[in-house]
PDB file of N, CA and C in Angstrom:
ATOM      1  N   MET A  64    -200.147 -84.463-104.517  1.00  0.00           N
ATOM      2  CA  MET A  64    -200.892 -83.209-104.952  1.00  0.00           C
ATOM      3  C   MET A  64    -199.510 -82.571-105.670  1.00  0.00           C
ATOM      4  N   LEU A  65    -199.935 -82.015-106.844  1.00  0.00           N
ATOM      5  CA  LEU A  65    -198.855 -81.330-107.396  1.00  0.00           C
ATOM      6  C   LEU A  65    -198.755 -79.979-106.669  1.00  0.00           C
ATOM      7  N   ARG A  66    -199.930 -79.146-106.185  1.00  0.00           N
ATOM      8  CA  ARG A  66    -199.259 -77.937-105.282  1.00  0.00           C
ATOM      9  C   ARG A  66    -198.286 -78.066-104.404  1.00  0.00           C
ATOM     10  N   SER A  67    -198.257 -79.199-103.921  1.00  0.00           N
ATOM     11  CA  SER A  67    -196.817 -79.456-102.814  1.00  0.00           C
ATOM     12  C   SER A  67    -195.988 -79.427-103.369  1.00  0.00           C
ATOM     13  N   LEU A  68    -195.537 -79.639-104.816  1.00  0.00           N
ATOM     14  CA  LEU A  68    -194.387 -79.532-105.618  1.00  0.00           C
ATOM     15  C   LEU A  68    -193.832 -78.542-106.066  1.00  0.00           C
ATOM     16  N   GLY A  69    -194.961 -77.466-105.547  1.00  0.00           N
ATOM     17  CA  GLY A  69    -195.012 -76.104-106.545  1.00  0.00           C
ATOM     18  C   GLY A  69    -195.279 -76.038-107.894  1.00  0.00           C
ATOM     19  N   GLN A  70    -196.017 -76.985-108.413  1.00  0.00           N
ATOM     20  CA  GLN A  70    -196.604 -77.051-109.715  1.00  0.00           C
ATOM     21  C   GLN A  70    -198.250 -76.798-109.376  1.00  0.00           C
ATOM     22  N   ARG A  71    -198.500 -75.964-110.547  1.00  0.00           N
ATOM     23  CA  ARG A  71    -199.877 -75.609-110.562  1.00  0.00           C
ATOM     24  C   ARG A  71    -200.811 -77.111-111.353  1.00  0.00           C
ATOM     25  N   PRO A  72    -202.058 -77.090-111.367  1.00  0.00           N
ATOM     26  CA  PRO A  72    -202.718 -78.082-112.066  1.00  0.00           C
ATOM     27  C   PRO A  72    -202.919 -77.491-113.648  1.00  0.00           C
ATOM     28  N   VAL A  73    -203.084 -78.236-114.748  1.00  0.00           N
ATOM     29  CA  VAL A  73    -203.383 -78.000-115.892  1.00  0.00           C
ATOM     30  C   VAL A  73    -204.964 -77.833-115.937  1.00  0.00           C
ATOM     31  N   THR A  74    -205.567 -76.629-116.266  1.00  0.00           N
ATOM     32  CA  THR A  74    -206.536 -76.589-116.954  1.00  0.00           C
ATOM     33  C   THR A  74    -207.147 -76.560-117.971  1.00  0.00           C
ATOM     34  N   GLY A  75    -205.893 -76.794-119.080  1.00  0.00           N
ATOM     35  CA  GLY A  75    -206.291 -76.639-120.610  1.00  0.00           C
ATOM     36  C   GLY A  75    -206.693 -75.713-121.112  1.00  0.00           C
ATOM     37  N   LYS A  76    -206.736 -74.410-120.172  1.00  0.00           N
ATOM     38  CA  LYS A  76    -207.170 -72.899-120.946  1.00  0.00           C
ATOM     39  C   LYS A  76    -205.555 -72.006-120.524  1.00  0.00           C
ATOM     40  N   ASP A  77    -206.124 -71.077-120.911  1.00  0.00           N
ATOM     41  CA  ASP A  77    -204.952 -69.768-120.943  1.00  0.00           C
ATOM     42  C   ASP A  77    -205.257 -68.579-119.727  1.00  0.00           C
ATOM     43  N   GLU A  78    -205.651 -69.759-118.727  1.00  0.00           N
ATOM     44  CA  GLU A  78    -206.197 -68.812-117.608  1.00  0.00           C
ATOM     45  C   GLU A  78    -205.133 -68.421-116.499  1.00  0.00           C
ATOM     46  N   ASP A  79    -205.388 -67.478-116.160  1.00  0.00           N
ATOM     47  CA  ASP A  79    -204.469 -66.486-114.971  1.00  0.00           C
ATOM     48  C   ASP A  79    -204.434 -67.806-113.863  1.00  0.00           C
ATOM     49  N   PRO A  80    -203.252 -68.069-113.573  1.00  0.00           N
ATOM     50  CA  PRO A  80    -203.326 -69.139-112.460  1.00  0.00           C
ATOM     51  C   PRO A  80    -203.700 -68.527-111.414  1.00  0.00           C
ATOM     52  N   ARG A  81    -203.991 -67.175-111.021  1.00  0.00           N
ATOM     53  CA  ARG A  81    -204.312 -66.328-109.802  1.00  0.00           C
ATOM     54  C   ARG A  81    -205.728 -66.498-109.737  1.00  0.00           C
ATOM     55  N   VAL A  82    -206.226 -66.287-110.826  1.00  0.00           N
ATOM     56  CA  VAL A  82    -207.496 -66.463-110.998  1.00  0.00           C
ATOM     57  C   VAL A  82    -208.246 -67.918-110.769  1.00  0.00           C
ATOM     58  N   THR A  83    -207.668 -68.877-111.150  1.00  0.00           N
ATOM     59  CA  THR A  83    -207.897 -70.414-111.000  1.00  0.00           C
ATOM     60  C   THR A  83    -207.787 -70.731-109.501  1.00  0.00           C
ATOM     61  N   GLU A  84    -206.713 -70.088-108.355  1.00  0.00           N
ATOM     62  CA  GLU A  84    -206.721 -70.212-107.118  1.00  0.00           C
ATOM     63  C   GLU A  84    -207.556 -69.599-106.505  1.00  0.00           C
ATOM     64  N   LEU A  85    -208.009 -68.300-107.005  1.00  0.00           N
ATOM     65  CA  LEU A  85    -209.047 -67.818-106.144  1.00  0.00           C
ATOM     66  C   LEU A  85    -210.441 -68.469-106.169  1.00  0.00           C
ATOM     67  N   ARG A  86    -210.712 -68.633-107.460  1.00  0.00           N
ATOM     68  CA  ARG A  86    -212.103 -69.633-107.717  1.00  0.00           C
ATOM     69  C   ARG A  86    -212.246 -71.140-106.841  1.00  0.00           C
ATOM     70  N   THR A  87    -210.683 -71.500-106.880  1.00  0.00           N
ATOM     71  CA  THR A  87    -210.859 -72.767-105.895  1.00  0.00           C
ATOM     72  C   THR A  87    -210.926 -72.498-104.519  1.00  0.00           C
ATOM     73  N   ALA A  88    -210.179 -71.176-104.045  1.00  0.00           N
ATOM     74  CA  ALA A  88    -210.552 -71.075-102.705  1.00  0.00           C
ATOM     75  C   ALA A  88    -211.878 -70.349-102.190  1.00  0.00           C
ATOM     76  N   VAL A  89    -212.366 -69.770-102.997  1.00  0.00           N
ATOM     77  CA  VAL A  89    -213.721 -69.438-102.661  1.00  0.00           C
ATOM     78  C   VAL A  89    -214.593 -70.513-102.962  1.00  0.00           C
ATOM     79  N   SER A  90    -214.870 -71.286-103.722  1.00  0.00           N
ATOM     80  CA  SER A  90    -215.376 -72.600-104.272  1.00  0.00           C
ATOM     81  C   SER A  90    -215.171 -73.353-102.562  1.00  0.00           C
ATOM     82  N   ARG A  91    -214.146 -73.979-102.391  1.00  0.00           N
ATOM     83  CA  ARG A  91    -213.813 -74.167-100.964  1.00  0.00           C
ATOM     84  C   ARG A  91    -214.606 -73.874 -99.903  1.00  0.00           C
ATOM     85  N   LEU A  92    -214.544 -72.412 -99.639  1.00  0.00           N
ATOM     86  CA  LEU A  92    -214.987 -71.661 -98.372  1.00  0.00           C
ATOM     87  C   LEU A  92    -216.363 -71.787 -98.625  1.00  0.00           C
ATOM     88  N   ARG A  93    -217.121 -71.710 -99.740  1.00  0.00           N
ATOM     89  CA  ARG A  93    -218.656 -71.917 -99.991  1.00  0.00           C
ATOM     90  C   ARG A  93    -218.959 -73.141 -99.577  1.00  0.00           C
ATOM     91  N   ARG A  94    -218.531 -74.359 -99.836  1.00  0.00           N
ATOM     92  CA  ARG A  94    -218.764 -75.433 -99.722  1.00  0.00           C
ATOM     93  C   ARG A  94    -218.407 -75.578 -97.607  1.00  0.00           C
ATOM     94  N   GLU A  95    -217.444 -75.042 -97.149  1.00  0.00           N
ATOM     95  CA  GLU A  95    -217.329 -75.349 -95.938  1.00  0.00           C
ATOM     96  C   GLU A  95    -218.526 -74.584 -95.510  1.00  0.00           C
ATOM     97  N   LEU A  96    -219.177 -73.239 -95.595  1.00  0.00           N
ATOM     98  CA  LEU A  96    -220.140 -72.512 -95.059  1.00  0.00           C
ATOM     99  C   LEU A  96    -221.325 -73.389 -95.095  1.00  0.00           C
ATOM    100  N   ALA A  97    -221.626 -73.852 -96.262  1.00  0.00           N
ATOM    101  CA  ALA A  97    -222.652 -74.120 -96.604  1.00  0.00           C
ATOM    102  C   ALA A  97    -222.942 -75.428 -95.606  1.00  0.00           C
ATOM    103  N   ALA A  98    -221.887 -76.247 -95.284  1.00  0.00           N
ATOM    104  CA  ALA A  98    -221.829 -77.260 -94.357  1.00  0.00           C
ATOM    105  C   ALA A  98    -222.191 -77.033 -92.823  1.00  0.00           C
ATOM    106  N   HIS A  99    -221.840 -75.706 -92.683  1.00  0.00           N
ATOM    107  CA  HIS A  99    -221.537 -75.516 -91.360  1.00  0.00           C
ATOM    108  C   HIS A  99    -222.818 -75.491 -90.577  1.00  0.00           C
ATOM    109  N   PRO A 100    -223.005 -75.793 -89.555  1.00  0.00           N
ATOM    110  CA  PRO A 100    -224.341 -76.037 -88.820  1.00  0.00           C
ATOM    111  C   PRO A 100    -225.015 -74.577 -88.212  1.00  0.00           C
ATOM    112  N   ALA A 101    -223.837 -74.242 -87.594  1.00  0.00           N
ATOM    113  CA  ALA A 101    -224.345 -72.594 -87.031  1.00  0.00           C
ATOM    114  C   ALA A 101    -225.259 -71.698 -87.708  1.00  0.00           C
ATOM    115  N   GLU A 102    -225.947 -71.453 -87.295  1.00  0.00           N
ATOM    116  CA  GLU A 102    -226.500 -70.054 -87.835  1.00  0.00           C
ATOM    117  C   GLU A 102    -226.090 -68.788 -87.355  1.00  0.00           C
ATOM    118  N   PHE A 103    -225.566 -67.867 -87.533  1.00  0.00           N
ATOM    119  CA  PHE A 103    -225.129 -66.554 -87.047  1.00  0.00           C
ATOM    120  C   PHE A 103    -225.624 -65.290 -88.084  1.00  0.00           C
ATOM    121  N   PRO A 104    -225.478 -64.349 -87.391  1.00  0.00           N
ATOM    122  CA  PRO A 104    -226.280 -62.988 -87.836  1.00  0.00           C
ATOM    123  C   PRO A 104    -225.862 -62.593 -89.312  1.00  0.00           C
ATOM    124  N   ASP A 105    -224.778 -62.887 -89.756  1.00  0.00           N
ATOM    125  CA  ASP A 105    -223.719 -62.649 -90.938  1.00  0.00           C
ATOM    126  C   ASP A 105    -223.537 -63.391 -91.782  1.00  0.00           C
ATOM    127  N   ARG A 106    -224.381 -64.752 -91.725  1.00  0.00           N
ATOM    128  CA  ARG A 106    -224.037 -65.795 -92.819  1.00  0.00           C
ATOM    129  C   ARG A 106    -224.413 -65.152 -94.014  1.00  0.00           C
ATOM    130  N   ALA A 107    -225.483 -64.403 -94.418  1.00  0.00           N
ATOM    131  CA  ALA A 107    -226.170 -64.147 -95.531  1.00  0.00           C
ATOM    132  C   ALA A 107    -225.193 -63.325 -96.284  1.00  0.00           C
ATOM    133  N   ILE A 108    -224.749 -62.076 -95.032  1.00  0.00           N
ATOM    134  CA  ILE A 108    -223.430 -61.383 -96.219  1.00  0.00           C
ATOM    135  C   ILE A 108    -222.166 -62.131 -96.425  1.00  0.00           C
ATOM    136  N   ALA A 109    -221.630 -63.150 -95.704  1.00  0.00           N
ATOM    137  CA  ALA A 109    -220.848 -63.629 -95.930  1.00  0.00           C
ATOM    138  C   ALA A 109    -220.896 -64.674 -97.316  1.00  0.00           C
ATOM    139  N   GLU A 110    -222.177 -65.517 -97.630  1.00  0.00           N
ATOM    140  CA  GLU A 110    -222.456 -66.265 -98.671  1.00  0.00           C
ATOM    141  C   GLU A 110    -222.701 -65.340 -99.743  1.00  0.00           C
ATOM    142  N   ASP A 111    -223.219 -63.945 -99.781  1.00  0.00           N
ATOM    143  CA  ASP A 111    -223.362 -63.109-101.027  1.00  0.00           C
ATOM    144  C   ASP A 111    -221.792 -62.545-101.449  1.00  0.00           C
ATOM    145  N   GLU A 112    -221.201 -62.106-100.215  1.00  0.00           N
ATOM    146  CA  GLU A 112    -219.826 -61.762-100.756  1.00  0.00           C
ATOM    147  C   GLU A 112    -218.913 -63.102-101.506  1.00  0.00           C
ATOM    148  N   LEU A 113    -219.201 -64.311-100.993  1.00  0.00           N
ATOM    149  CA  LEU A 113    -218.415 -65.477-101.573  1.00  0.00           C
ATOM    150  C   LEU A 113    -219.184 -65.459-103.014  1.00  0.00           C
ATOM    151  N   ALA A 114    -220.375 -65.095-103.471  1.00  0.00           N
ATOM    152  CA  ALA A 114    -220.679 -65.426-104.502  1.00  0.00           C
ATOM    153  C   ALA A 114    -220.356 -64.236-105.367  1.00  0.00           C
ATOM    154  N   ALA A 115    -220.200 -63.112-104.818  1.00  0.00           N
ATOM    155  CA  ALA A 115    -219.600 -62.204-105.795  1.00  0.00           C
ATOM    156  C   ALA A 115    -218.198 -62.124-106.224  1.00  0.00           C
ATOM    157  N   LEU A 116    -217.460 -63.260-105.272  1.00  0.00           N
ATOM    158  CA  LEU A 116    -216.010 -63.597-105.512  1.00  0.00           C
ATOM    159  C   LEU A 116    -216.080 -64.385-106.751  1.00  0.00           C
ATOM    160  N   ALA A 117    -216.557 -65.275-106.471  1.00  0.00           N
ATOM    161  CA  ALA A 117    -216.891 -66.431-107.197  1.00  0.00           C
ATOM    162  C   ALA A 117    -217.435 -66.129-108.937  1.00  0.00           C
ATOM    163  N   ALA A 118    -218.211 -64.926-109.119  1.00  0.00           N
ATOM    164  CA  ALA A 118    -218.596 -64.003-110.035  1.00  0.00           C
ATOM    165  C   ALA A 118    -217.284 -63.503-110.767  1.00  0.00           C
ATOM    166  N   MET A 119    -216.434 -62.775-109.621  1.00  0.00           N
ATOM    167  CA  MET A 119    -215.247 -62.029-110.614  1.00  0.00           C
ATOM    168  C   MET A 119    -214.386 -62.895-111.080  1.00  0.00           C
ATOM    169  N   ALA A 120    -214.313 -64.156-110.506  1.00  0.00           N
ATOM    170  CA  ALA A 120    -213.059 -65.202-110.807  1.00  0.00           C
ATOM    171  C   ALA A 120    -213.775 -65.929-112.062  1.00  0.00           C
ATOM    172  N   THR A 121    -215.091 -65.657-112.279  1.00  0.00           N
ATOM    173  CA  THR A 121    -215.397 -66.159-113.388  1.00  0.00           C
ATOM    174  C   THR A 121    -214.811 -65.321-114.775  1.00  0.00           C
ATOM    175  N   GLY A 122    -215.441 -63.904-114.305  1.00  0.00           N
ATOM    176  CA  GLY A 122    -215.465 -63.089-115.449  1.00  0.00           C
ATOM    177  C   GLY A 122    -214.005 -62.315-116.205  1.00  0.00           C
ATOM    178  N   GLY A 123    -212.678 -63.359-115.458  1.00  0.00           N
ATOM    179  CA  GLY A 123    -211.806 -62.667-115.943  1.00  0.00           C
ATOM    180  C   GLY A 123    -210.498 -62.112-114.350  1.00  0.00           C
ATOM    181  N   ILE A 124    -209.973 -61.358-115.000  1.00  0.00           N
ATOM    182  CA  ILE A 124    -209.023 -60.951-113.945  1.00  0.00           C
ATOM    183  C   ILE A 124    -209.913 -59.575-113.058  1.00  0.00           C
ATOM    184  N   PRO A 125    -210.259 -59.775-112.032  1.00  0.00           N
ATOM    185  CA  PRO A 125    -210.907 -59.154-111.176  1.00  0.00           C
ATOM    186  C   PRO A 125    -209.927 -57.459-110.820  1.00  0.00           C
ATOM    187  N   GLU A 126    -211.230 -56.859-110.110  1.00  0.00           N
ATOM    188  CA  GLU A 126    -210.494 -55.592-109.883  1.00  0.00           C
ATOM    189  C   GLU A 126    -210.410 -55.670-108.344  1.00  0.00           C
ATOM    190  N   ILE A 127    -209.249 -55.425-108.425  1.00  0.00           N
ATOM    191  CA  ILE A 127    -208.233 -55.368-106.768  1.00  0.00           C
ATOM    192  C   ILE A 127    -209.012 -54.986-105.826  1.00  0.00           C
ATOM    193  N   PRO A 128    -209.381 -53.741-105.746  1.00  0.00           N
ATOM    194  CA  PRO A 128    -210.323 -52.881-104.748  1.00  0.00           C
ATOM    195  C   PRO A 128    -211.632 -53.556-104.199  1.00  0.00           C
ATOM    196  N   ARG A 129    -212.216 -54.077-105.353  1.00  0.00           N
ATOM    197  CA  ARG A 129    -213.600 -54.887-105.363  1.00  0.00           C
ATOM    198  C   ARG A 129    -213.088 -56.296-104.529  1.00  0.00           C
ATOM    199  N   LEU A 130    -211.721 -56.934-104.779  1.00  0.00           N
ATOM    200  CA  LEU A 130    -211.657 -58.339-104.200  1.00  0.00           C
ATOM    201  C   LEU A 130    -211.469 -57.641-102.919  1.00  0.00           C
ATOM    202  N   ARG A 131    -210.493 -57.104-102.366  1.00  0.00           N
ATOM    203  CA  ARG A 131    -209.805 -56.755-100.914  1.00  0.00           C
ATOM    204  C   ARG A 131    -211.496 -56.303-100.134  1.00  0.00           C
ATOM    205  N   ARG A 132    -212.341 -55.666-100.567  1.00  0.00           N
ATOM    206  CA  ARG A 132    -213.487 -55.088-100.091  1.00  0.00           C
ATOM    207  C   ARG A 132    -214.279 -56.479 -99.472  1.00  0.00           C
ATOM    208  N   SER A 133    -214.503 -57.386-100.687  1.00  0.00           N
ATOM    209  CA  SER A 133    -215.078 -58.415-100.349  1.00  0.00           C
ATOM    210  C   SER A 133    -214.690 -59.477 -99.141  1.00  0.00           C
ATOM    211  N   LEU A 134    -213.193 -59.623 -99.418  1.00  0.00           N
ATOM    212  CA  LEU A 134    -212.492 -60.055 -98.203  1.00  0.00           C
ATOM    213  C   LEU A 134    -212.798 -59.389 -96.952  1.00  0.00           C
ATOM    214  N   LEU A 135    -212.864 -58.362 -96.774  1.00  0.00           N
ATOM    215  CA  LEU A 135    -212.867 -57.811 -95.405  1.00  0.00           C
ATOM    216  C   LEU A 135    -214.703 -57.984 -95.227  1.00  0.00           C
ATOM    217  N   LEU A 136    -215.490 -58.099 -95.958  1.00  0.00           N
ATOM    218  CA  LEU A 136    -216.642 -58.101 -95.557  1.00  0.00           C
ATOM    219  C   LEU A 136    -217.158 -59.653 -94.805  1.00  0.00           C
ATOM    220  N   ILE A 137    -216.246 -60.220 -95.854  1.00  0.00           N
ATOM    221  CA  ILE A 137    -216.603 -62.207 -95.459  1.00  0.00           C
ATOM    222  C   ILE A 137    -215.602 -62.286 -94.236  1.00  0.00           C
ATOM    223  N   ALA A 138    -214.604 -61.423 -93.989  1.00  0.00           N
ATOM    224  CA  ALA A 138    -213.563 -61.756 -92.756  1.00  0.00           C
ATOM    225  C   ALA A 138    -214.345 -60.956 -91.714  1.00  0.00           C
ATOM    226  N   GLY A 139    -215.043 -60.217 -91.768  1.00  0.00           N
ATOM    227  CA  GLY A 139    -216.099 -59.719 -90.979  1.00  0.00           C
ATOM    228  C   GLY A 139    -217.083 -60.315 -90.337  1.00  0.00           C
ATOM    229  N   ALA A 140    -217.615 -61.140 -91.366  1.00  0.00           N
ATOM    230  CA  ALA A 140    -218.738 -61.924 -91.153  1.00  0.00           C
ATOM    231  C   ALA A 140    -218.754 -63.239 -90.675  1.00  0.00           C
ATOM    232  N   ILE A 141    -217.504 -64.010 -90.805  1.00  0.00           N
ATOM    233  CA  ILE A 141    -217.003 -65.394 -90.460  1.00  0.00           C
ATOM    234  C   ILE A 141    -215.752 -65.058 -89.802  1.00  0.00           C
ATOM    235  N   GLY A 142    -215.212 -64.354 -89.277  1.00  0.00           N
ATOM    236  CA  GLY A 142    -213.562 -64.105 -88.828  1.00  0.00           C
ATOM    237  C   GLY A 142    -213.913 -64.632 -87.488  1.00  0.00           C
ATOM    238  N   SER A 143    -215.051 -64.658 -86.684  1.00  0.00           N
ATOM    239  CA  SER A 143    -214.970 -65.471 -85.373  1.00  0.00           C
ATOM    240  C   SER A 143    -215.322 -66.696 -85.467  1.00  0.00           C
ATOM    241  N   MET A 144    -215.553 -67.640 -86.567  1.00  0.00           N
ATOM    242  CA  MET A 144    -215.894 -68.819 -86.767  1.00  0.00           C
ATOM    243  C   MET A 144    -214.748 -69.511 -86.916  1.00  0.00           C
ATOM    244  N   SER A 145    -213.987 -70.566 -85.952  1.00  0.00           N
ATOM    245  CA  SER A 145    -212.919 -70.905 -85.734  1.00  0.00           C
ATOM    246  C   SER A 145    -213.048 -71.996 -86.811  1.00  0.00           C
ATOM    247  N   ALA A 146    -213.799 -72.757 -87.310  1.00  0.00           N
ATOM    248  CA  ALA A 146    -214.158 -74.199 -88.164  1.00  0.00           C
ATOM    249  C   ALA A 146    -214.134 -73.550 -89.696  1.00  0.00           C
ATOM    250  N   LEU A 147    -214.070 -72.242 -89.963  1.00  0.00           N
ATOM    251  CA  LEU A 147    -214.031 -71.667 -91.299  1.00  0.00           C
ATOM    252  C   LEU A 147    -212.603 -70.924 -91.448  1.00  0.00           C
ATOM    253  N   SER A 148    -211.908 -70.858 -90.487  1.00  0.00           N
ATOM    254  CA  SER A 148    -210.699 -70.048 -90.539  1.00  0.00           C
ATOM    255  C   SER A 148    -209.756 -70.290 -91.670  1.00  0.00           C
ATOM    256  N   ARG A 149    -209.636 -71.601 -92.002  1.00  0.00           N
ATOM    257  CA  ARG A 149    -208.852 -72.160 -92.838  1.00  0.00           C
ATOM    258  C   ARG A 149    -209.056 -71.720 -94.250  1.00  0.00           C
ATOM    259  N   GLY A 150    -210.646 -72.124 -94.687  1.00  0.00           N
ATOM    260  CA  GLY A 150    -210.812 -71.436 -95.684  1.00  0.00           C
ATOM    261  C   GLY A 150    -210.839 -70.196 -95.915  1.00  0.00           C
ATOM    262  N   LEU A 151    -210.993 -69.129 -95.017  1.00  0.00           N
ATOM    263  CA  LEU A 151    -210.837 -67.886 -95.083  1.00  0.00           C
ATOM    264  C   LEU A 151    -209.603 -67.492 -95.327  1.00  0.00           C
ATOM    265  N   SER A 152    -208.607 -68.148 -94.606  1.00  0.00           N
ATOM    266  CA  SER A 152    -207.151 -67.682 -94.607  1.00  0.00           C
ATOM    267  C   SER A 152    -206.932 -68.053 -96.282  1.00  0.00           C
ATOM    268  N   ASP A 153    -207.660 -69.213 -96.735  1.00  0.00           N
ATOM    269  CA  ASP A 153    -206.966 -69.658 -98.050  1.00  0.00           C
ATOM    270  C   ASP A 153    -207.529 -68.528 -99.450  1.00  0.00           C
ATOM    271  N   VAL A 154    -208.464 -67.919 -98.863  1.00  0.00           N
ATOM    272  CA  VAL A 154    -209.244 -66.937 -99.822  1.00  0.00           C
ATOM    273  C   VAL A 154    -208.283 -65.654 -99.949  1.00  0.00           C
ATOM    274  N   ARG A 155    -207.687 -65.308 -98.308  1.00  0.00           N
ATOM    275  CA  ARG A 155    -207.196 -64.242 -98.447  1.00  0.00           C
ATOM    276  C   ARG A 155    -205.601 -64.302 -99.236  1.00  0.00           C
ATOM    277  N   GLN A 156    -205.794 -65.293 -99.182  1.00  0.00           N
ATOM    278  CA  GLN A 156    -204.028 -65.704 -99.692  1.00  0.00           C
ATOM    279  C   GLN A 156    -204.416 -65.511-101.263  1.00  0.00           C
ATOM    280  N   ALA A 157    -205.369 -66.187-101.538  1.00  0.00           N
ATOM    281  CA  ALA A 157    -205.891 -66.505-103.169  1.00  0.00           C
ATOM    282  C   ALA A 157    -205.924 -64.552-103.534  1.00  0.00           C
ATOM    283  N   VAL A 158    -206.795 -64.001-102.569  1.00  0.00           N
ATOM    284  CA  VAL A 158    -206.709 -62.453-102.921  1.00  0.00           C
ATOM    285  C   VAL A 158    -205.469 -61.604-103.136  1.00  0.00           C
ATOM    286  N   ASP A 159    -204.545 -62.042-102.163  1.00  0.00           N
ATOM    287  CA  ASP A 159    -203.280 -61.385-102.184  1.00  0.00           C
ATOM    288  C   ASP A 159    -202.149 -61.770-103.344  1.00  0.00           C
ATOM    289  N   LEU A 160    -202.788 -62.748-103.938  1.00  0.00           N
ATOM    290  CA  LEU A 160    -201.643 -62.844-105.289  1.00  0.00           C
ATOM    291  C   LEU A 160    -201.864 -62.000-106.086  1.00  0.00           C
ATOM    292  N   PHE A 161    -202.911 -61.519-106.022  1.00  0.00           N
ATOM    293  CA  PHE A 161    -203.528 -60.016-107.134  1.00  0.00           C
ATOM    294  C   PHE A 161    -202.481 -58.694-106.799  1.00  0.00           C
ATOM    295  N   GLY A 162    -201.837 -58.789-105.743  1.00  0.00           N
ATOM    296  CA  GLY A 162    -200.886 -57.799-105.373  1.00  0.00           C
ATOM    297  C   GLY A 162    -201.789 -56.665-104.718  1.00  0.00           C
ATOM    298  N   GLU A 163    -201.426 -55.540-104.807  1.00  0.00           N
ATOM    299  CA  GLU A 163    -201.716 -53.857-104.527  1.00  0.00           C
ATOM    300  C   GLU A 163    -202.524 -53.326-105.969  1.00  0.00           C
ATOM    301  N   PRO A 164    -203.535 -52.808-105.258  1.00  0.00           N
ATOM    302  CA  PRO A 164    -203.987 -51.971-106.646  1.00  0.00           C
ATOM    303  C   PRO A 164    -203.201 -50.824-107.143  1.00  0.00           C
ATOM    304  N   ARG A 165    -203.523 -50.252-108.378  1.00  0.00           N
ATOM    305  CA  ARG A 165    -202.284 -49.634-108.909  1.00  0.00           C
ATOM    306  C   ARG A 165    -203.064 -48.051-108.162  1.00  0.00           C
ATOM    307  N   ARG A 166    -202.115 -47.024-108.254  1.00  0.00           N
ATOM    308  CA  ARG A 166    -202.680 -45.591-107.530  1.00  0.00           C
ATOM    309  C   ARG A 166    -202.597 -45.005-108.794  1.00  0.00           C
TER     310      ARG A 166
END
């Protein structure tokens, strides 16, 4: 896989690689969540926030405070689900690529 060699996949666009990474991580976690058989009280919150992150990634460079807010809500909603911890970690790492918000 290209990422193991430190290379980025070619998208054919002049897209920010951080946005590509975010979109990939969010998509993966959404699929994992959809396939997860257990129902839990905050599942709808996680699904809504993942949809919001996907929309932000589609719209270009997202707002960093909004990214972090969504990440916190998702982590709170599915943080105790060990089966989803890898996907959640990937989303967190993708959000961290955007750095700290400007003050």
